[in-house]
CSV table of C-alpha atoms in Angstrom, one decimal:
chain,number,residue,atom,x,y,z
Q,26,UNK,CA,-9.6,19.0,-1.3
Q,27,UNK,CA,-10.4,16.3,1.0
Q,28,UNK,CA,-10.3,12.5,1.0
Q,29,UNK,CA,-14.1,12.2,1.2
Q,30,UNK,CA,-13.9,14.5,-2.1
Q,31,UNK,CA,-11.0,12.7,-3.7
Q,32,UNK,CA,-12.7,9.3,-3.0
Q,33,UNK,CA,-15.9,10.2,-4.4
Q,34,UNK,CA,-14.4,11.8,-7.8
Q,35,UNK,CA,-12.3,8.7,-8.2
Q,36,UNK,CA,-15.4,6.4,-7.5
Q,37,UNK,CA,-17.6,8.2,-9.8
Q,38,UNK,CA,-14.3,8.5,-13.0
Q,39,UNK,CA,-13.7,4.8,-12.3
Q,40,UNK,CA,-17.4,4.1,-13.1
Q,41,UNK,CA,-17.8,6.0,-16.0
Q,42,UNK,CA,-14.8,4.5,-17.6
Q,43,UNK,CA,-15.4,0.9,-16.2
Q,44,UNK,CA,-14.8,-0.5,-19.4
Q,45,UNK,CA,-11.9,1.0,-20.5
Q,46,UNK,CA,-8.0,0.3,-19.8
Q,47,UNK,CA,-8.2,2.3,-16.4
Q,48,UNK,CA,-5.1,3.5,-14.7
Q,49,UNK,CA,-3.6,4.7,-11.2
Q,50,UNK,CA,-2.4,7.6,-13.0
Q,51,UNK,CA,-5.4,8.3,-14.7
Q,52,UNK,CA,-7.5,8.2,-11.4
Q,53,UNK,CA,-5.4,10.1,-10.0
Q,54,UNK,CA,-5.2,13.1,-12.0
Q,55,UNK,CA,-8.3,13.7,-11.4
Q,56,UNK,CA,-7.5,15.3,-7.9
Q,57,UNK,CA,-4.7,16.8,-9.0
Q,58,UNK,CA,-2.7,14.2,-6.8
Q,59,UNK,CA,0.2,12.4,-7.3
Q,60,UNK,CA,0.0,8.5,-8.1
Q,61,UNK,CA,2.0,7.6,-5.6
Q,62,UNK,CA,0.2,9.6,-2.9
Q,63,UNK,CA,-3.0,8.6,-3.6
Q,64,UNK,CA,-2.5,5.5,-4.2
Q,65,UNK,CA,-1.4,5.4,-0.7
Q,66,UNK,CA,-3.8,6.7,0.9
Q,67,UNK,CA,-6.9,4.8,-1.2
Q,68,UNK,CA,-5.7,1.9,0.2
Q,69,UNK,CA,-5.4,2.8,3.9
Q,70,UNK,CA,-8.5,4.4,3.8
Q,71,UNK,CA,-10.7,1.4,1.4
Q,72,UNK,CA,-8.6,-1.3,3.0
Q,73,UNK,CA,-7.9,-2.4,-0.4
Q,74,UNK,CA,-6.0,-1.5,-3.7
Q,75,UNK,CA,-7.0,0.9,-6.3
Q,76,UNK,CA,-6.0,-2.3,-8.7
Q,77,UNK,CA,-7.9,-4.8,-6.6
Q,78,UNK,CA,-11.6,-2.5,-6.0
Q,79,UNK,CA,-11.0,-1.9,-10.2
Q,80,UNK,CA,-10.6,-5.3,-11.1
Q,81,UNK,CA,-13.3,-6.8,-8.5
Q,82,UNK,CA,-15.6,-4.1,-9.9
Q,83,UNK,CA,-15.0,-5.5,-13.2
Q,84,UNK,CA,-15.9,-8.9,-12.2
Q,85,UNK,CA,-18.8,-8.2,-10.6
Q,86,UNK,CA,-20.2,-6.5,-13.3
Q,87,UNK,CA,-18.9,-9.3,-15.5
Q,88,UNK,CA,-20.9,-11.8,-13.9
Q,89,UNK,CA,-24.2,-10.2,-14.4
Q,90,UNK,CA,-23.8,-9.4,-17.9
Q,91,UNK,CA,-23.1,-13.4,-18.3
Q,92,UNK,CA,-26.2,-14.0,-16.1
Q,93,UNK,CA,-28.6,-11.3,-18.0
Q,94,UNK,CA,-27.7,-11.1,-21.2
Q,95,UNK,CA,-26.5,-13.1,-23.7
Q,96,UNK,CA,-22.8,-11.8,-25.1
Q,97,UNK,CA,-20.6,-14.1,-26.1
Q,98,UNK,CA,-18.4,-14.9,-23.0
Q,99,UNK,CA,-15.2,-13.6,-24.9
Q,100,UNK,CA,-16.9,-10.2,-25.9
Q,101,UNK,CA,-17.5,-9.3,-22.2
Q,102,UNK,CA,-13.9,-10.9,-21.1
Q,103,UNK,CA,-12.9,-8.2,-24.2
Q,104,UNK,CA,-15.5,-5.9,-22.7
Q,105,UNK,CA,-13.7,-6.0,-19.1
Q,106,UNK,CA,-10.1,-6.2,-20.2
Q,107,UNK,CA,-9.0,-9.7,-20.8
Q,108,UNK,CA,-7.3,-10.0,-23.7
Q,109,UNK,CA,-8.1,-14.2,-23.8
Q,110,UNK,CA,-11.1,-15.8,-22.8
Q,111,UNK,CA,-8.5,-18.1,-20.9
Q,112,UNK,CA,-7.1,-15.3,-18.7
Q,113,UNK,CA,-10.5,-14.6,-18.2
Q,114,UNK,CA,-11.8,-17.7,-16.5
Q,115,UNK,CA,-8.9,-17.9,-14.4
Q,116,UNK,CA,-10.0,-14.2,-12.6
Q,117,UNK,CA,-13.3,-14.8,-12.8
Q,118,UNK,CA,-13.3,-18.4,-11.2
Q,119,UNK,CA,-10.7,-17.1,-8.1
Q,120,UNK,CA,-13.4,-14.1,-7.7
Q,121,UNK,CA,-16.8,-15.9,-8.1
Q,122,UNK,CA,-15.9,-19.3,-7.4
Q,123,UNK,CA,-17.5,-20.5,-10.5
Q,124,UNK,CA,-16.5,-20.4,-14.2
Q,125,UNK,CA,-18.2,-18.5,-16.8
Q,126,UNK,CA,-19.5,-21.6,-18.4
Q,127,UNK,CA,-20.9,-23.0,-15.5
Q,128,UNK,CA,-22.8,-19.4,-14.9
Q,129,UNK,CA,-24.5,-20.2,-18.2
Q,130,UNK,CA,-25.4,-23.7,-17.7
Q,131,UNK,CA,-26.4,-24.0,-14.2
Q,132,UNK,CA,-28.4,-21.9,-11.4
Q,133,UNK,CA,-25.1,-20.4,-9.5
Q,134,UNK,CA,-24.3,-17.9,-6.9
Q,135,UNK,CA,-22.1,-15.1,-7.5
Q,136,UNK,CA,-20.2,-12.8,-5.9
Q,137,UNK,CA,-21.2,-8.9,-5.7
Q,138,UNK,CA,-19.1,-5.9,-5.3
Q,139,UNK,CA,-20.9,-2.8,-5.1
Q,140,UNK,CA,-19.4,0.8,-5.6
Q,141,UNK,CA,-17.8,2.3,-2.9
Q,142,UNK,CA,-20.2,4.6,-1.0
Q,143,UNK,CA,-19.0,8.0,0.7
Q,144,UNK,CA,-21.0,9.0,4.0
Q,145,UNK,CA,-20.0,11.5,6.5
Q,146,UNK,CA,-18.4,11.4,9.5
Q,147,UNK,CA,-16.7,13.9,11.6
Q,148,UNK,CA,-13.0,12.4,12.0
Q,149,UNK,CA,-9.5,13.9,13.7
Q,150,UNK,CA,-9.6,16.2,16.9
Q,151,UNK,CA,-7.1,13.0,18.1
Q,152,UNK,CA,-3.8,13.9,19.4
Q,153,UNK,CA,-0.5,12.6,17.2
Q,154,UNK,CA,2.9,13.2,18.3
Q,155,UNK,CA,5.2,13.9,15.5
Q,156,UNK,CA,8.6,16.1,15.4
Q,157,UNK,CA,10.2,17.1,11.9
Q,158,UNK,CA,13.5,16.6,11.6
Q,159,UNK,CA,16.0,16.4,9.5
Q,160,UNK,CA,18.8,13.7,8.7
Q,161,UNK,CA,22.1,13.2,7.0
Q,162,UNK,CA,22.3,10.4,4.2
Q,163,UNK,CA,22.8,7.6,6.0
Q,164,UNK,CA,23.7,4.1,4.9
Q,165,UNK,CA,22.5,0.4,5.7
Q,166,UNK,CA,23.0,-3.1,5.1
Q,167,UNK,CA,20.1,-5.6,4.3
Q,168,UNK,CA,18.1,-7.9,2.8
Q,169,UNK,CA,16.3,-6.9,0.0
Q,170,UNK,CA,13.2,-8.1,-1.9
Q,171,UNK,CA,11.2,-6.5,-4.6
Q,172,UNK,CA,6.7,-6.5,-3.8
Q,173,UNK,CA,4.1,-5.5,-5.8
Q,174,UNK,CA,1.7,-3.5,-3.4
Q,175,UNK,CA,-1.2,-5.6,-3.8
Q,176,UNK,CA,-1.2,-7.9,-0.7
Q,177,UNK,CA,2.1,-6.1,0.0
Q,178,UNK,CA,0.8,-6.0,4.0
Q,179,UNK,CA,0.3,-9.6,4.1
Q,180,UNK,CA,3.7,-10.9,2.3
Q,181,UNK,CA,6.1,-8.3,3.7
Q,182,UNK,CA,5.7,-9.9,7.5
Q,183,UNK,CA,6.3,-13.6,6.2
Q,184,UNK,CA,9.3,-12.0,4.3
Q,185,UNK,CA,10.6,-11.0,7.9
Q,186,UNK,CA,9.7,-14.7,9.3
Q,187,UNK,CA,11.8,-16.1,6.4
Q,188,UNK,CA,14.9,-13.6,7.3
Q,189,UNK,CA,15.5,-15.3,10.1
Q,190,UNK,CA,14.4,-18.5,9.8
Q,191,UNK,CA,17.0,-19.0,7.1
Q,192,UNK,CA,19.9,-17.2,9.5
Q,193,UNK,CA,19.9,-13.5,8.1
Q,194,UNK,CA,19.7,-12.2,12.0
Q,195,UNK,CA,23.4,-13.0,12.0
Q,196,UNK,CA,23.9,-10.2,9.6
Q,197,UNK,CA,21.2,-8.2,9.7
Q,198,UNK,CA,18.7,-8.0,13.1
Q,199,UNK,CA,16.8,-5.5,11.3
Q,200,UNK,CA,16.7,-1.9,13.2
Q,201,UNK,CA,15.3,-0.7,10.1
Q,202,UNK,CA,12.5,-1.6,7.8
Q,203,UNK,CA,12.7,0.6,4.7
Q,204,UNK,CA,10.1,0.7,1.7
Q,205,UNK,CA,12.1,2.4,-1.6
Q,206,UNK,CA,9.9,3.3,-4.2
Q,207,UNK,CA,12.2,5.8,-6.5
Q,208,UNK,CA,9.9,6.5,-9.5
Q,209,UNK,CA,6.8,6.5,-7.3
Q,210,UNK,CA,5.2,5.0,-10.0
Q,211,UNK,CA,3.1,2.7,-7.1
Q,212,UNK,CA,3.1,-0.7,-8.9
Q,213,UNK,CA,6.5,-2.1,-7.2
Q,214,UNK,CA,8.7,-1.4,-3.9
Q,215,UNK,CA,11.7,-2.8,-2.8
Q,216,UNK,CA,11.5,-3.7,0.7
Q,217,UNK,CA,14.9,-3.5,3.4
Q,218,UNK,CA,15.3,-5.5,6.2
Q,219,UNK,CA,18.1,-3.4,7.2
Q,220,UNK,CA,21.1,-2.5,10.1
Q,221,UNK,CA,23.1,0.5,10.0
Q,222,UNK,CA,26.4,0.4,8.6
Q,223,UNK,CA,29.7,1.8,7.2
Q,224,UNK,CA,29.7,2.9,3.5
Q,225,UNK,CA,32.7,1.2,3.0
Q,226,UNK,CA,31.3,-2.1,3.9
Q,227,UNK,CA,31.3,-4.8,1.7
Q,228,UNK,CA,27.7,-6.6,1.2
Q,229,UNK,CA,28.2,-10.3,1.8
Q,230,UNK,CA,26.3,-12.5,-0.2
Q,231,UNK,CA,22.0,-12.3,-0.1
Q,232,UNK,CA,23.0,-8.9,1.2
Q,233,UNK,CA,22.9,-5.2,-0.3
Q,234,UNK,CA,24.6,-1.9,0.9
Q,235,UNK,CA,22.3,1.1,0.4
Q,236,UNK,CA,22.7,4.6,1.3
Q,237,UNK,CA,19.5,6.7,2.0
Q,238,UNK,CA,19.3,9.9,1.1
Q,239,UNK,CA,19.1,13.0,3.2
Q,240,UNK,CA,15.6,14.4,3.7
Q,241,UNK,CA,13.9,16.0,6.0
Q,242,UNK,CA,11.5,13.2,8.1
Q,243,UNK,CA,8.3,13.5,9.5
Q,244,UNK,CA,8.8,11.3,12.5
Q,245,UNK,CA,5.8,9.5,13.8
Q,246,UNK,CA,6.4,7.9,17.2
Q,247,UNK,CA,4.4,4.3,17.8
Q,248,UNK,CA,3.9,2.7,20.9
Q,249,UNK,CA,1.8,-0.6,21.8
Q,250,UNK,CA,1.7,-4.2,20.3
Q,251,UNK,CA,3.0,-4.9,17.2
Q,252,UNK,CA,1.7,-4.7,14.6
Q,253,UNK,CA,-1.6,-2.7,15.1
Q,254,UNK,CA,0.4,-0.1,16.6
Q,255,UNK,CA,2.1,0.7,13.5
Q,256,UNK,CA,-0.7,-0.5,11.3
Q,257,UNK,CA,-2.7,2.3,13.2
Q,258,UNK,CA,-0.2,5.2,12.9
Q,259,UNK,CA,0.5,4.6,9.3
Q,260,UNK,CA,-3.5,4.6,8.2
Q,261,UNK,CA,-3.7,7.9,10.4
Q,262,UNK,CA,-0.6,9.1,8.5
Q,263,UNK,CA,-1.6,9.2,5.0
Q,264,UNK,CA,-5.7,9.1,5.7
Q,265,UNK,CA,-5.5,12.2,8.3
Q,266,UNK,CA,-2.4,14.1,8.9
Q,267,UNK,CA,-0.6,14.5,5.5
Q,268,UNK,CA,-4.2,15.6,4.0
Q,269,UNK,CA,-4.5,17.8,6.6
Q,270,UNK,CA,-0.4,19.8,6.3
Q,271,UNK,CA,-0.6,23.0,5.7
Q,272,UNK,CA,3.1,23.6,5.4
Q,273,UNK,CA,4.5,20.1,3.6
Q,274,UNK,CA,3.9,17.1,1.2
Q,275,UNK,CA,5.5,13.7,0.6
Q,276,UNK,CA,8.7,14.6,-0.8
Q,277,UNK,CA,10.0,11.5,-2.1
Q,278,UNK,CA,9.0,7.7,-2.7
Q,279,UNK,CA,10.9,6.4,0.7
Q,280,UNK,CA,9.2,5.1,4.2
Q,281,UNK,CA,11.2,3.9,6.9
Q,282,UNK,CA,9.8,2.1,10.3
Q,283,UNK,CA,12.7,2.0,13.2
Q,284,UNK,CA,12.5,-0.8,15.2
Q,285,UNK,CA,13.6,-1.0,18.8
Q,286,UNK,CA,15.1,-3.5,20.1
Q,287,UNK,CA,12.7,-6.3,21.4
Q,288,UNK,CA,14.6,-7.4,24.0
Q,289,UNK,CA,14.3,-4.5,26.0
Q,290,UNK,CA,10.6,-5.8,26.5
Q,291,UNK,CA,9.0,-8.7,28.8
Q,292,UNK,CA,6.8,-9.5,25.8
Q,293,UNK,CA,9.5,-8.5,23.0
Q,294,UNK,CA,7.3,-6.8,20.3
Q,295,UNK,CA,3.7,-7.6,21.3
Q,296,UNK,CA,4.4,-5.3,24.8
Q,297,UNK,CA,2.3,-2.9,25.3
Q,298,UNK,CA,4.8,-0.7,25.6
Q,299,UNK,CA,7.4,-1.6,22.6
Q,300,UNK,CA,8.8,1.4,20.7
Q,301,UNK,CA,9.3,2.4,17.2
Q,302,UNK,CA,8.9,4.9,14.7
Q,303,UNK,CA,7.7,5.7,11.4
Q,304,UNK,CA,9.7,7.9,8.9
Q,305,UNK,CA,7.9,9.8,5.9
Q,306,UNK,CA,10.1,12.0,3.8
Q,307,UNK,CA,8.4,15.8,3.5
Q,308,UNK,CA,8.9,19.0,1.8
Q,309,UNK,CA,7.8,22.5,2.3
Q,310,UNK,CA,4.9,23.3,-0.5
């Protein structure tokens, strides 16, 4: 099945159920697909959550119902999922900029969010270097921080910026940037800013030893200015090539980006030439 087909049968389950307790999972079975897989690849593809297009669909349509009809503003919170008319103002003034009351009182503007729409468009016939290849366990030393995957892309670089501004370069330059999500259940990740290292070594403190399992890797190499290099590989990854394997699927809830070392570069890692690589753990089918 492809993503224009998966897309479009989750579009069309998530608007039949609009009003119930929707889930990842439950979208995602579906297609047949794993969570975790699809979850993935939704939001390279949308450029958003499946959690965030769910939720702003529910606002949206919660802010015409309080501007056509008149329910009682807890019944459509209730309606839309808000167990407290409270926790429903909160969402609904961040999205619309208003507040339910003031939707009822006074002329306002509102925000829409319209279904996703499927068109078509030829796609691929690119070329995309990859080798698999596989890799002993290995083991690494780093600093760790748990992210839920809503806005992950925008907080996981200011976690970087944070590493060293606070000195964790002395211990940990960060060849490694490794996303662990074990249960693949595709609500949280814990996220590695990591350096290879002896398994006998002692974490100090702020630090954790890990050791990564052996797989065998897709390896994805990425060259160019950081980070739409890697921002470009990674959406091709999951939107394009693992859709498109014949052979293999994602075998486990592990991605690892290998950095090279920025100093080997006149312009460190916005060079048009820096290096580094994306790992994706894959099995045969």
């Amino acid at each position: 099945m492809s993503w224009m087909e998966i897309i479009s049968e989750a579009i069309l389950y998530i608007e039949e159920h609009i009003a119930d307790d929707i889930t990842p999972e439950m979208v995602a079975k579906q297609s047949n697909i794993s969570s975790f897989y699809f979850q993935k690849g939704f939001t390279m593809l949308c450029g958003f959550t499946l959690g965030e297009y769910i939720r702003n669909r529910k606002l949206a349509l919660a802010g015409n119902d309080l501007a056509t009809t008149d329910e009682k503003v807890i019944d459509i919170a209730l309606k839309y999922g808000y167990e407290s008319p409270d926790s429903f103002t909160k969402a609904f003034t961040r999205f619309h900029g208003v507040t339910p009351t003031q939707v009822r009182k006074e002329t306002v503007l509102l925000k829409s969010f319209a279904p996703l729409k499927i068109s078509f468009s030829l796609n691929g016939g690119y070329l995309m270097d990859y080798r698999i290849e596989k890799k002993e366990a290995f083991t690494v030393i780093g600093a760790s921080k748990t992210f839920s995957y809503e806005g992950a892309k925008d907080i996981v670089p200011k976690f970087w910026q944070e590493h060293f501004k606070n000195g964790g370069g002395k211990t940990v330059m960060g060849v490694y940037g490794i996303c662990i999500d074990e249960a693949m259940e595709n609500n949280t990740f814990d996220y590695l800013i990591a350096d290879p290292c002896s398994p006998d070594r002692q974490a100090p403190e702020g630090f954790v030893i890990k050791t990564i399992p052996e797989f065998t890797w897709a390896v994805f190499p990425c060259k160019g200015a950081m980070p739409d290099a890697l921002q470009d590989v990674n959406t091709k990854i999951y939107t394009e090539w693992l859709p498109a394997l014949k052979y293999y699927e994602f075998a486990a809830g592990y991605c690892v980006e290998y950095y090279d070392n920025p100093a080997n570069y006149p312009k460190g890692t916005l060079d048009e030439n820096y290096y580094c690589e994306i790992w994706i753990p894959v099995k045969k089918k």
